[in-house]
Amino acid sequence: MIGAADLGLLDGFERALINNRLHMVYQPKVALADGSLQRVEALVRWDDPVFGAVAPSRFVPLAERHGLIDPLTQWGLRTTLRQWLKWREKGRDTHIAFNISALSLQHLDFPDLVERMCRALAVPPDRLVLELTEGATQPLVKLMDTLTRFRIKGIGLALDDFGTGFSSLMQLRQLPFTEVKIDRFFVRDMTTSNDSLLIVKATIDLAHGLGMTATAEGIETEAQAMLLREIGCDVGQGYWIAQPLEPEKLGVWEKEFAKRWTKATGERKAGK
Ligand code: C2E
Ligand code: MG
Ligand code: MG
Ligand code: MG
């Protein structure tokens, strides 16, 4: 069943998708060792004349329920790969992270599709990291198969929002992830709650033990960033580092952040 409000929203979303009125913003992720830009995460935005700014947490599930997730994923990925090319033309060769709905992973040919999209635009697949949230949507064997196909193509895989699902540890141990993103809930509390700090530290150790990159999301303060750096977290992301940005703002942010980083750490950023 779909309510009248959702029906209107769904209709509006479908029109925005077809008429190319969605857009992507990009949130930087930096190495906590030296503050250098590691990659950017692509996040979809929908600013509608009628509905205003609608959050992805609202319309992505709607798209999932009503058969629009594949067109959304393909539009978003193509837009992001094209943006990568624009950055590359300017001499910036950054990695990009792209969020994938668990539903898309149900098609066994999805890894081939992603690879074809990269090749069509001459973007090396190893510049791409797919972010997946945990969810027991399909048998582990099948998921294993699909994820392994991505890895063979050189595409990275991040387990997003780690610690919020039911089967985190199992998925982490059995599936070929390259990166773990510690959920912002733990990051928010780690400077005030010893339990959260313990969980963050254990997750970093676990990621390293399994040969994966540890990333913290939702870093909102300098204190959180410096603590994460101290306990060996590899990569950080969050409003203190940068808001999700329009693509042309990346250069300006980088200069501004370099100053803040130097001030916070007393160190110059690598290469600056
Ligand atoms: P996510 O992948 O975990 O993305 C992080 C979300 O946290 C983003 O919200 C981002 O704007 C927000 N965020 C970043 N730093 C901070 C911070 O310091 N504090 C706080 N409070 N929030 C922060 P957003 O853009 O609203 O996206 C929400 C979720 O929607 C994403 O969570 C992702 O699961 C999904 N999503 C976003 N874009 C896409 C997309 O293109 N495709 C798919 N399938 N899902 C998407
Ligand atoms: Mg994500
Ligand atoms: Mg996340
Ligand atoms: Mg999230």
Tab-separated table of C-alpha atoms and ligand atoms in Angstrom:
chain	number	residue	atom	x	y	z
A	1	MET	CA	0.000	0.000	0.000
A	2	ILE	CA	1.158	3.497	-0.752
A	3	GLY	CA	-0.373	6.594	0.857
A	4	ALA	CA	-1.449	9.667	-1.095
A	5	ALA	CA	1.497	11.717	0.220
A	6	ASP	CA	4.007	9.082	-0.876
A	7	LEU	CA	2.301	8.733	-4.240
A	8	GLY	CA	2.749	12.454	-4.916
A	9	LEU	CA	6.350	12.280	-3.779
A	10	LEU	CA	7.025	9.186	-5.894
A	11	ASP	CA	5.553	10.875	-8.919
A	12	GLY	CA	7.636	13.993	-8.271
A	13	PHE	CA	10.763	11.912	-7.821
A	14	GLU	CA	10.208	10.002	-11.052
A	15	ARG	CA	9.785	13.277	-12.931
A	16	ALA	CA	12.928	14.738	-11.359
A	17	LEU	CA	14.884	11.615	-12.324
A	18	ILE	CA	13.625	11.585	-15.913
A	19	ASN	CA	14.108	15.324	-16.395
A	20	ASN	CA	17.617	15.283	-14.956
A	21	ARG	CA	16.716	17.521	-12.013
A	22	LEU	CA	18.593	15.496	-9.392
A	23	HIS	CA	22.203	16.371	-8.733
A	24	MET	CA	25.212	14.957	-6.951
A	25	VAL	CA	27.311	16.565	-4.210
A	26	TYR	CA	30.670	15.234	-3.055
A	27	GLN	CA	31.925	14.936	0.518
A	28	PRO	CA	35.713	14.730	0.991
A	29	LYS	CA	37.343	11.935	3.015
A	30	VAL	CA	40.831	12.703	4.296
A	31	ALA	CA	43.757	10.660	5.624
A	32	LEU	CA	43.939	11.355	9.356
A	33	ALA	CA	47.724	10.879	9.296
A	34	ASP	CA	48.368	13.980	7.179
A	35	GLY	CA	45.032	15.573	6.255
A	36	SER	CA	45.397	14.788	2.538
A	37	LEU	CA	42.321	14.179	0.380
A	38	GLN	CA	41.756	10.426	-0.008
A	39	ARG	CA	38.547	10.345	-1.955
A	40	VAL	CA	35.119	11.923	-2.238
A	41	GLU	CA	31.774	10.296	-1.499
A	42	ALA	CA	29.036	11.037	-4.018
A	43	LEU	CA	25.659	11.834	-2.422
A	44	VAL	CA	22.459	12.431	-4.361
A	45	ARG	CA	20.376	15.602	-3.870
A	46	TRP	CA	16.826	16.415	-4.895
A	47	ASP	CA	15.666	20.025	-4.617
A	48	ASP	CA	12.136	20.110	-5.884
A	49	PRO	CA	10.087	23.232	-6.724
A	50	VAL	CA	7.048	21.711	-4.963
A	51	PHE	CA	8.493	19.466	-2.237
A	52	GLY	CA	11.598	21.493	-1.413
A	53	ALA	CA	14.824	19.711	-0.497
A	54	VAL	CA	13.931	16.060	0.017
A	55	ALA	CA	16.460	13.947	1.957
A	56	PRO	CA	17.863	10.782	0.336
A	57	SER	CA	16.807	8.866	3.461
A	58	ARG	CA	13.262	9.655	2.333
A	59	PHE	CA	13.353	9.120	-1.446
A	60	VAL	CA	15.955	6.335	-1.787
A	61	PRO	CA	13.732	3.827	0.113
A	62	LEU	CA	10.776	5.015	-1.975
A	63	ALA	CA	12.761	4.391	-5.167
A	64	GLU	CA	13.737	0.966	-3.812
A	65	ARG	CA	10.127	0.017	-3.164
A	66	HIS	CA	8.816	1.151	-6.521
A	67	GLY	CA	11.282	-0.147	-9.045
A	68	LEU	CA	13.209	3.100	-9.514
A	69	ILE	CA	16.439	2.197	-7.745
A	70	ASP	CA	18.216	0.846	-10.849
A	71	PRO	CA	17.591	3.965	-12.938
A	72	LEU	CA	18.641	6.122	-9.932
A	73	THR	CA	21.854	4.134	-9.443
A	74	GLN	CA	22.734	4.295	-13.133
A	75	TRP	CA	22.020	8.016	-13.369
A	76	GLY	CA	24.038	8.706	-10.208
A	77	LEU	CA	26.982	6.564	-11.196
A	78	ARG	CA	27.165	8.007	-14.712
A	79	THR	CA	26.997	11.560	-13.308
A	80	THR	CA	29.737	10.754	-10.780
A	81	LEU	CA	32.011	9.118	-13.368
A	82	ARG	CA	31.590	12.148	-15.642
A	83	GLN	CA	32.539	14.389	-12.722
A	84	TRP	CA	35.640	12.249	-12.144
A	85	LEU	CA	36.619	12.917	-15.781
A	86	LYS	CA	36.231	16.679	-15.272
A	87	TRP	CA	38.475	16.535	-12.194
A	88	ARG	CA	40.944	14.331	-14.075
A	89	GLU	CA	41.164	16.928	-16.879
A	90	LYS	CA	42.236	19.409	-14.229
A	91	GLY	CA	44.928	17.015	-12.985
A	92	ARG	CA	43.018	15.693	-9.984
A	93	ASP	CA	43.013	11.887	-9.831
A	94	THR	CA	40.917	11.148	-6.768
A	95	HIS	CA	39.055	8.000	-5.787
A	96	ILE	CA	35.297	8.154	-5.639
A	97	ALA	CA	32.951	6.416	-3.251
A	98	PHE	CA	29.439	5.666	-4.425
A	99	ASN	CA	26.517	4.350	-2.349
A	100	ILE	CA	24.804	1.233	-3.627
A	101	SER	CA	21.426	-0.052	-2.517
A	102	ALA	CA	21.422	-3.671	-1.361
A	103	LEU	CA	18.689	-4.289	-3.955
A	104	SER	CA	21.055	-3.605	-6.857
A	105	LEU	CA	23.302	-6.397	-5.633
A	106	GLN	CA	20.582	-8.913	-6.362
A	107	HIS	CA	21.408	-8.807	-10.075
A	108	LEU	CA	24.366	-11.058	-10.758
A	109	ASP	CA	25.276	-8.956	-13.800
A	110	PHE	CA	25.453	-5.717	-11.780
A	111	PRO	CA	29.292	-5.869	-11.412
A	112	ASP	CA	29.613	-6.205	-15.208
A	113	LEU	CA	27.267	-3.276	-15.704
A	114	VAL	CA	29.335	-1.079	-13.377
A	115	GLU	CA	32.525	-2.108	-15.146
A	116	ARG	CA	31.002	-1.366	-18.567
A	117	MET	CA	29.931	2.086	-17.354
A	118	CYS	CA	33.498	2.795	-16.169
A	119	ARG	CA	35.036	1.534	-19.433
A	120	ALA	CA	32.563	3.506	-21.574
A	121	LEU	CA	33.839	6.709	-19.969
A	122	ALA	CA	37.462	5.506	-19.681
A	123	VAL	CA	37.445	5.702	-15.873
A	124	PRO	CA	39.730	3.017	-14.366
A	125	PRO	CA	37.470	0.788	-12.203
A	126	ASP	CA	40.047	0.823	-9.395
A	127	ARG	CA	39.232	4.501	-8.769
A	128	LEU	CA	35.802	3.433	-7.568
A	129	VAL	CA	34.755	2.278	-4.097
A	130	LEU	CA	31.190	1.101	-3.564
A	131	GLU	CA	29.642	1.739	-0.145
A	132	LEU	CA	27.152	-0.852	1.030
A	133	THR	CA	25.084	-0.811	4.175
A	134	GLU	CA	24.595	-4.049	5.954
A	135	GLY	CA	21.290	-5.751	5.524
A	136	ALA	CA	20.322	-9.382	5.393
A	137	THR	CA	18.587	-9.010	2.041
A	138	GLN	CA	19.962	-12.125	0.409
A	139	PRO	CA	21.828	-15.332	1.146
A	140	LEU	CA	25.450	-14.753	2.083
A	141	VAL	CA	26.739	-17.079	-0.664
A	142	LYS	CA	25.087	-15.020	-3.376
A	143	LEU	CA	26.313	-11.763	-1.877
A	144	MET	CA	29.792	-13.262	-1.658
A	145	ASP	CA	29.656	-14.099	-5.375
A	146	THR	CA	28.557	-10.592	-6.411
A	147	LEU	CA	31.061	-8.826	-4.168
A	148	THR	CA	33.923	-11.038	-5.341
A	149	ARG	CA	33.087	-10.088	-8.943
A	150	PHE	CA	33.565	-6.422	-7.998
A	151	ARG	CA	36.883	-7.134	-6.293
A	152	ILE	CA	38.212	-9.026	-9.340
A	153	LYS	CA	37.566	-5.882	-11.388
A	154	GLY	CA	39.599	-3.835	-8.914
A	155	ILE	CA	36.554	-2.034	-7.480
A	156	GLY	CA	36.806	-1.334	-3.715
A	157	LEU	CA	34.042	-2.199	-1.251
A	158	ALA	CA	33.227	-0.331	1.949
A	159	LEU	CA	30.876	-1.571	4.669
A	160	ASP	CA	28.925	1.609	5.509
A	161	ASP	CA	27.387	2.544	8.893
A	162	PHE	CA	29.287	-0.255	10.623
A	163	GLY	CA	27.849	-1.244	13.984
A	164	THR	CA	24.203	-0.415	13.278
A	165	GLY	CA	23.068	-3.661	11.605
A	166	PHE	CA	22.505	-7.081	13.094
A	167	SER	CA	25.209	-9.154	11.512
A	168	SER	CA	28.116	-6.735	11.316
A	169	LEU	CA	30.855	-9.042	12.483
A	170	MET	CA	29.794	-11.983	10.370
A	171	GLN	CA	29.594	-9.860	7.232
A	172	LEU	CA	32.926	-8.276	7.935
A	173	ARG	CA	34.699	-11.563	8.392
A	174	GLN	CA	33.136	-13.418	5.475
A	175	LEU	CA	32.786	-10.791	2.767
A	176	PRO	CA	35.620	-9.223	0.747
A	177	PHE	CA	35.370	-5.636	2.041
A	178	THR	CA	38.328	-3.277	1.674
A	179	GLU	CA	37.071	-0.610	4.081
A	180	VAL	CA	34.923	-0.293	7.207
A	181	LYS	CA	33.049	2.939	7.917
A	182	ILE	CA	32.383	3.333	11.627
A	183	ASP	CA	28.887	4.727	12.081
A	184	ARG	CA	28.625	8.336	13.191
A	185	PHE	CA	26.662	7.325	16.276
A	186	PHE	CA	29.844	5.908	17.851
A	187	VAL	CA	31.942	8.839	16.646
A	188	ARG	CA	29.503	11.318	18.189
A	189	ASP	CA	29.712	9.675	21.610
A	190	MET	CA	33.367	8.661	21.749
A	191	THR	CA	34.622	11.842	23.405
A	192	THR	CA	32.041	11.545	26.201
A	193	SER	CA	31.370	7.814	26.515
A	194	ASN	CA	34.081	5.338	27.322
A	195	ASP	CA	31.984	2.496	25.870
A	196	SER	CA	31.765	4.214	22.489
A	197	LEU	CA	35.484	4.933	22.550
A	198	LEU	CA	36.154	1.249	23.262
A	199	ILE	CA	33.947	0.187	20.361
A	200	VAL	CA	35.659	2.617	17.993
A	201	LYS	CA	39.114	1.426	19.052
A	202	ALA	CA	38.119	-2.245	18.716
A	203	THR	CA	36.649	-1.635	15.260
A	204	ILE	CA	39.845	0.063	14.088
A	205	ASP	CA	41.907	-2.900	15.357
A	206	LEU	CA	39.508	-5.350	13.780
A	207	ALA	CA	39.631	-3.560	10.403
A	208	HIS	CA	43.429	-3.506	10.468
A	209	GLY	CA	43.584	-7.154	11.539
A	210	LEU	CA	41.436	-8.068	8.533
A	211	GLY	CA	43.579	-5.929	6.201
A	212	MET	CA	40.955	-3.212	5.735
A	213	THR	CA	40.958	0.575	5.919
A	214	ALA	CA	39.212	2.048	8.986
A	215	THR	CA	37.148	5.147	8.230
A	216	ALA	CA	35.187	7.238	10.714
A	217	GLU	CA	32.086	9.066	9.481
A	218	GLY	CA	30.249	11.974	11.082
A	219	ILE	CA	33.291	13.799	12.526
A	220	GLU	CA	31.803	17.100	13.653
A	221	THR	CA	34.514	18.511	15.935
A	222	GLU	CA	38.256	19.015	15.932
A	223	ALA	CA	38.447	17.022	19.193
A	224	GLN	CA	36.875	13.981	17.536
A	225	ALA	CA	39.220	14.240	14.570
A	226	MET	CA	42.335	14.498	16.747
A	227	LEU	CA	41.249	11.619	18.982
A	228	LEU	CA	40.587	9.377	15.969
A	229	ARG	CA	43.988	10.312	14.566
A	230	GLU	CA	45.616	9.433	17.866
A	231	ILE	CA	44.020	5.987	18.043
A	232	GLY	CA	45.082	5.136	14.481
A	233	CYS	CA	41.912	5.583	12.444
A	234	ASP	CA	43.023	5.838	8.788
A	235	VAL	CA	40.408	8.024	7.158
A	236	GLY	CA	37.947	10.643	8.411
A	237	GLN	CA	34.818	12.227	7.012
A	238	GLY	CA	32.292	14.622	8.505
A	239	TYR	CA	31.139	18.227	8.775
A	240	TRP	CA	34.286	19.326	10.653
A	241	ILE	CA	36.355	18.199	7.655
A	242	ALA	CA	33.877	19.218	4.957
A	243	GLN	CA	30.185	19.381	4.179
A	244	PRO	CA	29.070	17.590	1.015
A	245	LEU	CA	30.219	20.054	-1.683
A	246	GLU	CA	29.247	21.155	-5.160
A	247	PRO	CA	32.017	19.727	-7.357
A	248	GLU	CA	33.553	23.088	-8.300
A	249	LYS	CA	34.054	23.949	-4.591
A	250	LEU	CA	36.593	21.170	-3.981
A	251	GLY	CA	39.680	23.298	-4.712
A	252	VAL	CA	38.609	26.149	-2.421
A	253	TRP	CA	37.799	23.687	0.367
A	254	GLU	CA	41.196	22.010	0.030
A	255	LYS	CA	43.065	25.289	0.647
A	256	GLU	CA	40.826	26.283	3.537
A	257	PHE	CA	41.080	22.849	5.143
A	258	ALA	CA	44.882	22.754	4.824
A	259	LYS	CA	45.026	25.817	7.113
A	260	ARG	CA	42.633	24.322	9.641
A	261	TRP	CA	44.546	21.053	9.611
A	262	THR	CA	47.856	22.794	10.277
A	263	LYS	CA	46.291	24.733	13.124
A	264	ALA	CA	44.762	21.608	14.675
A	265	THR	CA	47.824	19.373	14.407
A	266	GLY	CA	50.712	21.808	14.285
A	267	GLU	CA	51.802	19.952	11.156
A	268	ARG	CA	51.781	20.929	7.524
A	269	LYS	CA	49.722	18.791	5.191
A	270	ALA	CA	51.732	16.418	3.001
A	271	GLY	CA	52.855	18.081	-0.230
A	272	LYS	CA	51.642	21.551	0.745
B	1	C2E	P1	25.680	7.485	4.163
B	1	C2E	O1	26.211	6.822	2.933
B	1	C2E	O2	26.070	6.911	5.474
B	1	C2E	O3	26.117	9.002	4.004
B	1	C2E	C1	26.437	9.833	5.091
B	1	C2E	C2	25.306	10.792	5.410
B	1	C2E	O4	25.683	11.553	6.566
B	1	C2E	C3	25.028	11.820	4.313
B	1	C2E	O5	23.660	12.157	4.417
B	1	C2E	C4	25.885	13.003	4.754
B	1	C2E	O6	25.436	14.243	4.233
B	1	C2E	C5	25.717	12.927	6.244
B	1	C2E	N1	26.871	13.483	6.990
B	1	C2E	C6	28.146	13.620	6.586
B	1	C2E	N2	28.930	14.139	7.553
B	1	C2E	C7	28.124	14.329	8.631
B	1	C2E	C8	28.333	14.848	9.969
B	1	C2E	O7	29.440	15.237	10.354
B	1	C2E	N3	27.249	14.867	10.782
B	1	C2E	C9	26.021	14.442	10.402
B	1	C2E	N4	25.012	14.526	11.278
B	1	C2E	N5	25.782	13.957	9.151
B	1	C2E	C10	26.813	13.897	8.278
B	1	C2E	P2	22.704	12.158	3.161
B	1	C2E	O8	23.401	12.784	1.974
B	1	C2E	O9	21.405	12.742	3.596
B	1	C2E	O10	22.528	10.630	2.818
B	1	C2E	C11	21.887	9.758	3.711
B	1	C2E	C12	21.989	8.347	3.211
B	1	C2E	O11	21.286	8.162	1.980
B	1	C2E	C13	23.424	7.926	2.922
B	1	C2E	O12	24.069	7.532	4.111
B	1	C2E	C14	23.217	6.786	1.941
B	1	C2E	O13	22.944	5.584	2.618
B	1	C2E	C15	21.974	7.242	1.192
B	1	C2E	N6	22.379	7.834	-0.101
B	1	C2E	C16	22.847	9.086	-0.342
B	1	C2E	N7	23.121	9.245	-1.665
B	1	C2E	C17	22.822	8.055	-2.256
B	1	C2E	C18	22.876	7.568	-3.622
B	1	C2E	O14	23.278	8.263	-4.570
B	1	C2E	N8	22.442	6.274	-3.841
B	1	C2E	C19	22.007	5.464	-2.799
B	1	C2E	N9	21.617	4.223	-3.098
B	1	C2E	N10	21.947	5.898	-1.532
B	1	C2E	C20	22.341	7.174	-1.261
B	2	MG	MG	27.991	6.121	2.361
B	3	MG	MG	27.600	6.041	6.304
B	4	MG	MG	24.478	6.620	7.069
